[in-house]
CSV table of C-alpha atoms in Angstrom, one decimal:
chain,number,residue,atom,x,y,z
A,1,MET,CA,52.9,10.2,25.3
A,2,ARG,CA,53.6,10.9,21.7
A,3,ARG,CA,51.2,8.2,20.7
A,4,LEU,CA,48.4,9.7,22.9
A,5,TYR,CA,49.1,13.1,21.3
A,6,LEU,CA,48.6,11.7,17.8
A,7,LEU,CA,45.4,10.0,18.8
A,8,ILE,CA,44.0,13.2,20.1
A,9,ILE,CA,44.9,15.0,16.9
A,10,VAL,CA,43.2,12.3,14.8
A,11,PHE,CA,40.1,12.3,16.9
A,12,THR,CA,39.9,16.1,16.7
A,13,ILE,CA,40.1,16.1,12.9
A,14,PHE,CA,37.4,13.4,12.8
A,15,LEU,CA,35.0,15.5,15.0
A,16,SER,CA,35.7,18.5,12.8
A,17,ASN,CA,34.8,16.7,9.6
A,18,CYS,CA,31.6,15.3,11.2
A,19,ASN,CA,30.5,18.8,12.2
A,20,ASN,CA,31.1,20.1,8.7
A,21,ARG,CA,29.1,17.3,7.1
A,22,GLU,CA,25.3,17.5,6.6
A,23,PRO,CA,23.8,14.5,8.4
A,24,LYS,CA,22.4,11.6,6.5
A,25,VAL,CA,18.9,10.5,7.0
A,26,ILE,CA,18.5,9.4,10.6
A,27,GLU,CA,16.0,6.5,11.0
A,28,THR,CA,14.4,7.5,14.3
A,29,GLN,CA,12.7,4.9,16.5
A,30,ASN,CA,9.5,7.0,16.6
A,31,ASN,CA,9.8,8.1,13.0
A,32,THR,CA,10.0,11.8,14.1
A,33,PHE,CA,10.3,13.8,10.9
A,34,ALA,CA,12.9,16.6,10.9
A,35,THR,CA,14.2,19.1,8.3
A,36,LYS,CA,17.1,21.5,7.8
A,37,THR,CA,16.5,24.7,5.8
A,38,VAL,CA,19.1,24.9,3.0
A,39,THR,CA,19.5,28.0,0.8
A,40,TYR,CA,21.2,29.3,-2.3
A,41,ASN,CA,21.5,33.0,-3.0
A,42,LYS,CA,23.6,34.7,-5.7
A,43,SER,CA,23.2,38.2,-7.1
A,44,ALA,CA,24.9,40.3,-9.7
A,45,LYS,CA,24.1,43.1,-12.1
A,46,SER,CA,22.5,40.6,-14.6
A,47,SER,CA,20.7,38.1,-12.4
A,48,THR,CA,19.5,37.2,-8.9
A,49,VAL,CA,18.8,33.6,-8.0
A,50,LYS,CA,17.4,32.5,-4.7
A,51,LEU,CA,16.5,28.9,-3.7
A,52,GLU,CA,15.3,27.6,-0.4
A,53,ALA,CA,14.1,24.2,0.8
A,54,ASP,CA,13.1,22.4,4.0
A,55,TYR,CA,15.3,19.4,3.4
A,56,PRO,CA,14.6,16.1,5.3
A,57,ILE,CA,17.3,14.9,7.7
A,58,ALA,CA,15.5,12.5,10.0
A,59,GLY,CA,12.5,10.2,10.0
A,60,ASN,CA,11.0,7.3,8.2
A,61,ARG,CA,13.5,6.4,5.4
A,62,ASN,CA,10.9,5.9,2.7
A,63,LEU,CA,9.2,9.2,3.6
A,64,THR,CA,12.5,11.2,3.7
A,65,THR,CA,13.7,9.7,0.4
A,66,ALA,CA,10.4,10.4,-1.3
A,67,ILE,CA,10.5,14.1,-0.2
A,68,ARG,CA,14.1,14.5,-1.2
A,69,LYS,CA,13.3,13.1,-4.7
A,70,TYR,CA,10.3,15.5,-4.9
A,71,ILE,CA,12.5,18.5,-4.0
A,72,CYS,CA,15.0,17.4,-6.7
A,73,GLU,CA,12.2,17.1,-9.3
A,74,GLU,CA,10.8,20.5,-8.4
A,75,PHE,CA,14.1,22.2,-9.0
A,76,GLY,CA,14.6,20.6,-12.3
A,77,GLY,CA,15.4,16.9,-12.0
A,78,THR,CA,18.9,17.0,-13.3
A,79,TYR,CA,20.9,16.4,-10.1
A,80,ASN,CA,22.2,12.8,-10.1
A,81,SER,CA,24.4,12.7,-7.1
A,82,ASN,CA,23.8,11.5,-3.5
A,83,LEU,CA,20.6,13.1,-2.1
A,84,ASN,CA,22.1,13.2,1.4
A,85,ARG,CA,23.5,16.6,0.8
A,86,GLY,CA,20.8,19.2,0.4
A,87,ASP,CA,23.3,22.0,0.2
A,88,LEU,CA,25.0,20.4,-2.8
A,89,LEU,CA,21.7,19.8,-4.5
A,90,LEU,CA,20.7,23.5,-4.2
A,91,ASN,CA,24.1,24.6,-5.4
A,92,HIS,CA,23.8,22.4,-8.4
A,93,TYR,CA,20.5,24.0,-9.4
A,94,GLY,CA,21.3,27.5,-8.3
A,95,ASN,CA,24.6,27.6,-10.3
A,96,LYS,CA,22.9,26.0,-13.4
A,97,ILE,CA,20.0,28.6,-13.4
A,98,TYR,CA,22.4,31.5,-12.7
A,99,LYS,CA,24.6,30.5,-15.6
A,100,GLU,CA,21.7,30.2,-17.9
A,101,PHE,CA,20.4,33.6,-16.9
A,102,GLU,CA,23.7,35.3,-17.4
A,103,ASN,CA,24.2,33.8,-20.8
A,104,GLU,CA,20.6,34.9,-21.8
A,105,TYR,CA,21.2,38.4,-20.4
A,106,ILE,CA,24.4,38.8,-22.4
A,107,SER,CA,22.8,37.6,-25.6
A,108,ILE,CA,20.1,40.3,-25.6
A,109,GLU,CA,21.3,43.3,-27.5
A,110,ASP,CA,18.9,45.9,-26.0
A,111,ASN,CA,20.1,47.8,-23.0
A,112,ILE,CA,18.5,46.0,-20.0
A,113,VAL,CA,18.2,48.0,-16.8
A,114,ILE,CA,16.2,45.5,-14.6
A,115,PRO,CA,18.1,42.3,-13.8
A,116,PHE,CA,16.6,38.8,-14.3
A,117,GLU,CA,15.2,37.2,-11.2
A,118,TYR,CA,14.5,33.7,-10.2
A,119,SER,CA,13.3,32.5,-6.8
A,120,HIS,CA,12.0,29.1,-5.7
A,121,THR,CA,11.1,28.0,-2.2
A,122,ILE,CA,9.9,24.5,-1.2
A,123,LYS,CA,8.6,24.5,2.3
A,124,LYS,CA,6.9,22.1,4.7
A,125,THR,CA,3.5,23.7,5.4
A,126,GLU,CA,1.5,20.9,7.1
A,127,GLU,CA,2.2,17.9,9.3
A,128,THR,CA,-0.3,15.5,11.0
A,129,GLY,CA,0.0,12.0,12.3
A,130,ASN,CA,-0.8,10.7,8.8
A,131,TYR,CA,0.7,13.0,6.3
A,132,ILE,CA,3.2,15.8,5.5
A,133,THR,CA,2.4,18.5,2.9
A,134,TYR,CA,5.0,20.6,1.0
A,135,GLN,CA,4.4,23.8,-1.0
A,136,SER,CA,6.5,24.8,-3.9
A,137,ASP,CA,6.4,28.5,-4.9
A,138,ASN,CA,8.3,29.8,-7.9
A,139,TYR,CA,8.8,33.2,-9.5
A,140,GLU,CA,10.8,34.0,-12.7
A,141,TYR,CA,11.4,37.3,-14.5
A,142,MET,CA,13.4,37.5,-17.7
A,143,GLY,CA,12.2,40.9,-19.0
A,144,GLY,CA,8.8,42.0,-20.3
A,145,ALA,CA,5.8,43.4,-18.6
A,146,HIS,CA,5.8,41.0,-15.7
A,147,GLY,CA,7.3,37.8,-14.3
A,148,ILE,CA,5.6,34.4,-14.1
A,149,SER,CA,4.7,32.7,-10.9
A,150,SER,CA,3.6,29.2,-10.0
A,151,SER,CA,2.5,27.5,-6.8
A,152,THR,CA,1.8,23.9,-6.2
A,153,GLY,CA,1.6,21.5,-3.3
A,154,CYS,CA,2.3,17.8,-2.6
A,155,THR,CA,1.2,15.6,0.2
A,156,PHE,CA,3.1,12.5,1.4
A,157,ARG,CA,1.7,9.7,3.5
A,158,LYS,CA,4.0,9.4,6.5
A,159,SER,CA,4.0,5.6,6.7
A,160,ASP,CA,5.6,5.1,3.3
A,161,GLY,CA,6.1,8.4,1.5
A,162,LEU,CA,3.3,7.7,-1.1
A,163,ARG,CA,2.2,11.0,-2.8
A,164,PHE,CA,-1.5,12.0,-2.7
A,165,SER,CA,-2.7,12.2,-6.4
A,166,TYR,CA,-5.8,12.3,-8.5
A,167,ASN,CA,-5.7,8.5,-8.4
A,168,MET,CA,-7.0,8.7,-4.9
A,169,LEU,CA,-10.1,10.5,-6.1
A,170,TYR,CA,-12.9,8.8,-8.0
A,171,ASN,CA,-16.1,9.9,-9.8
A,172,THR,CA,-14.4,13.2,-10.5
A,173,ASN,CA,-16.4,13.4,-13.8
A,174,THR,CA,-19.7,13.3,-12.1
A,175,PRO,CA,-22.0,16.4,-11.8
A,176,GLY,CA,-21.6,16.3,-8.0
A,177,PHE,CA,-17.8,16.6,-8.1
A,178,ARG,CA,-17.7,19.2,-10.8
A,179,GLN,CA,-20.2,21.3,-8.8
A,180,LEU,CA,-17.6,21.4,-6.0
A,181,ILE,CA,-15.1,22.7,-8.5
A,182,LYS,CA,-17.5,25.4,-9.8
A,183,LYS,CA,-18.4,26.4,-6.2
A,184,GLY,CA,-14.8,26.7,-5.3
A,185,LEU,CA,-14.0,28.9,-8.2
A,186,ILE,CA,-16.9,31.2,-7.4
A,187,SER,CA,-15.7,31.5,-3.8
A,188,TYR,CA,-12.2,32.5,-5.0
A,189,PHE,CA,-13.4,35.2,-7.4
A,190,ARG,CA,-15.9,36.6,-4.9
A,191,ALA,CA,-13.1,36.8,-2.3
A,192,ASN,CA,-11.1,38.8,-4.8
A,193,GLY,CA,-13.9,41.3,-5.3
A,194,ASP,CA,-15.7,40.0,-8.4
A,195,THR,CA,-19.5,40.0,-8.4
A,196,ILE,CA,-20.7,36.6,-9.5
A,197,THR,CA,-24.5,35.9,-9.4
A,198,THR,CA,-24.9,33.8,-12.6
A,199,ASP,CA,-23.1,31.2,-14.6
A,200,ASP,CA,-22.5,33.9,-17.3
A,201,ASP,CA,-20.7,36.0,-14.7
A,202,LEU,CA,-18.2,33.2,-14.0
A,203,MET,CA,-17.7,32.3,-17.6
A,204,ALA,CA,-16.9,36.0,-18.4
A,205,ILE,CA,-13.9,35.7,-16.1
A,206,LEU,CA,-12.6,32.3,-17.2
A,207,ILE,CA,-10.6,31.5,-20.4
A,208,THR,CA,-12.0,28.0,-21.1
A,209,GLU,CA,-14.3,26.6,-23.7
A,210,SER,CA,-15.5,23.9,-21.3
A,211,ASP,CA,-19.1,23.7,-20.1
A,212,ILE,CA,-19.7,25.7,-17.0
A,213,ASN,CA,-20.9,22.6,-15.2
A,214,HIS,CA,-18.0,20.5,-16.3
A,215,LEU,CA,-15.0,22.8,-15.8
A,216,PRO,CA,-11.5,21.2,-16.1
A,217,LEU,CA,-9.6,20.1,-13.0
A,218,PRO,CA,-6.3,21.8,-12.3
A,219,GLU,CA,-3.4,20.1,-14.1
A,220,GLN,CA,-1.5,19.8,-10.8
A,221,ALA,CA,-2.8,17.3,-8.3
A,222,PRO,CA,-4.5,18.7,-5.2
A,223,TYR,CA,-2.9,18.6,-1.8
A,224,LEU,CA,-4.1,18.2,1.8
A,225,THR,CA,-4.3,20.7,4.6
A,226,LYS,CA,-6.0,20.6,8.0
A,227,GLY,CA,-8.9,22.5,6.5
A,228,GLY,CA,-9.5,20.2,3.5
A,229,VAL,CA,-8.2,19.5,0.0
A,230,VAL,CA,-6.6,22.4,-1.9
A,231,PHE,CA,-7.0,22.8,-5.6
A,232,ILE,CA,-5.0,25.4,-7.4
A,233,TYR,CA,-4.9,26.5,-11.1
A,234,GLN,CA,-1.7,28.1,-12.4
A,235,GLN,CA,-1.5,31.4,-14.2
A,236,TYR,CA,-3.4,31.4,-17.5
A,237,GLU,CA,-4.6,27.8,-16.9
A,238,ILE,CA,-8.2,28.7,-16.5
A,239,ALA,CA,-8.2,32.5,-16.1
A,240,PRO,CA,-6.2,35.5,-17.3
A,241,TYR,CA,-3.0,36.8,-15.6
A,242,SER,CA,-5.0,39.5,-13.8
A,243,ALA,CA,-6.9,36.7,-12.0
A,244,GLY,CA,-3.8,35.3,-10.4
A,245,MET,CA,-3.8,31.6,-9.5
A,246,PRO,CA,-7.4,30.6,-8.7
A,247,SER,CA,-7.4,28.3,-5.7
A,248,PHE,CA,-9.9,26.9,-3.2
A,249,THR,CA,-10.3,24.3,-0.4
A,250,ILE,CA,-12.9,21.6,-0.5
A,251,SER,CA,-13.8,20.5,3.0
A,252,TYR,CA,-13.2,16.8,4.0
A,253,SER,CA,-16.9,16.4,4.7
A,254,ASP,CA,-17.7,17.4,1.1
A,255,ILE,CA,-14.9,15.5,-0.6
A,256,LEU,CA,-15.1,12.3,1.5
A,257,PRO,CA,-17.6,10.6,-0.9
A,258,PHE,CA,-15.0,11.0,-3.7
A,259,LEU,CA,-12.0,9.7,-1.8
A,260,THR,CA,-10.8,6.1,-2.6
A,261,THR,CA,-10.1,3.7,0.3
A,262,GLU,CA,-6.4,4.6,0.0
A,263,GLY,CA,-7.2,8.3,-0.2
A,264,LYS,CA,-8.9,8.0,3.2
A,265,THR,CA,-5.7,6.7,4.8
A,266,TYR,CA,-4.3,10.3,4.7
A,267,ILE,CA,-7.1,11.7,6.9
A,268,ASN,CA,-8.5,10.8,10.3
A,269,HIS,CA,-11.6,9.1,8.9
A,270,LYS,CA,-13.3,6.4,10.9
């Protein structure tokens, strides 16, 4: 009886530890992808830091590993422990940023009324039979007239976790492709209330010395959505702060001639 009682205690402790432990990647037979939302939130008089991520917990091992590494990179790339624990990863970056903000806040002699602020969310925004897209949105304020925001996306092939990149587009320097970029920018600014009827109207908004018919591509690679391929410029990259982050979607029918054979594996193209 005493032995049975001890076995029950040991088994109870084992179950308790399992329940408190974030699951490792589960390799499902049908490769169903699943995430768990993990967060970090710390506030004080000097600083507020908020982090959030849709962290992979089940699915194709190559895919889940690739997305976990991407999340780690987006938050700073300094975490070198086991990637199974999303909560520990966010705590590492959250505590690091919070400490840096506090030290910077204290070092400034002027009387600061508004606390520093940092928020960063990495969320799954699209999933099809072929790919998964994540979006990374960041905001940082450390005094001054305004904070700085950024927004990027990343698409992963579900079969192996390969990221969609500019390498999967070709002939991007041709007049035909650059016209798609120009057309996309015009549509963005018109949607925001700007009147654009000529090339000069567009150039008056932009802060680039490039030719109007050969505008630079965004530094960050485009990403895939069900509506097409999204291109997004960061603040000050091609337009002033007041213009926000110019972005637009190129339909698959328009961009298909510029997709490589590998690029087409992300979409349902026959």
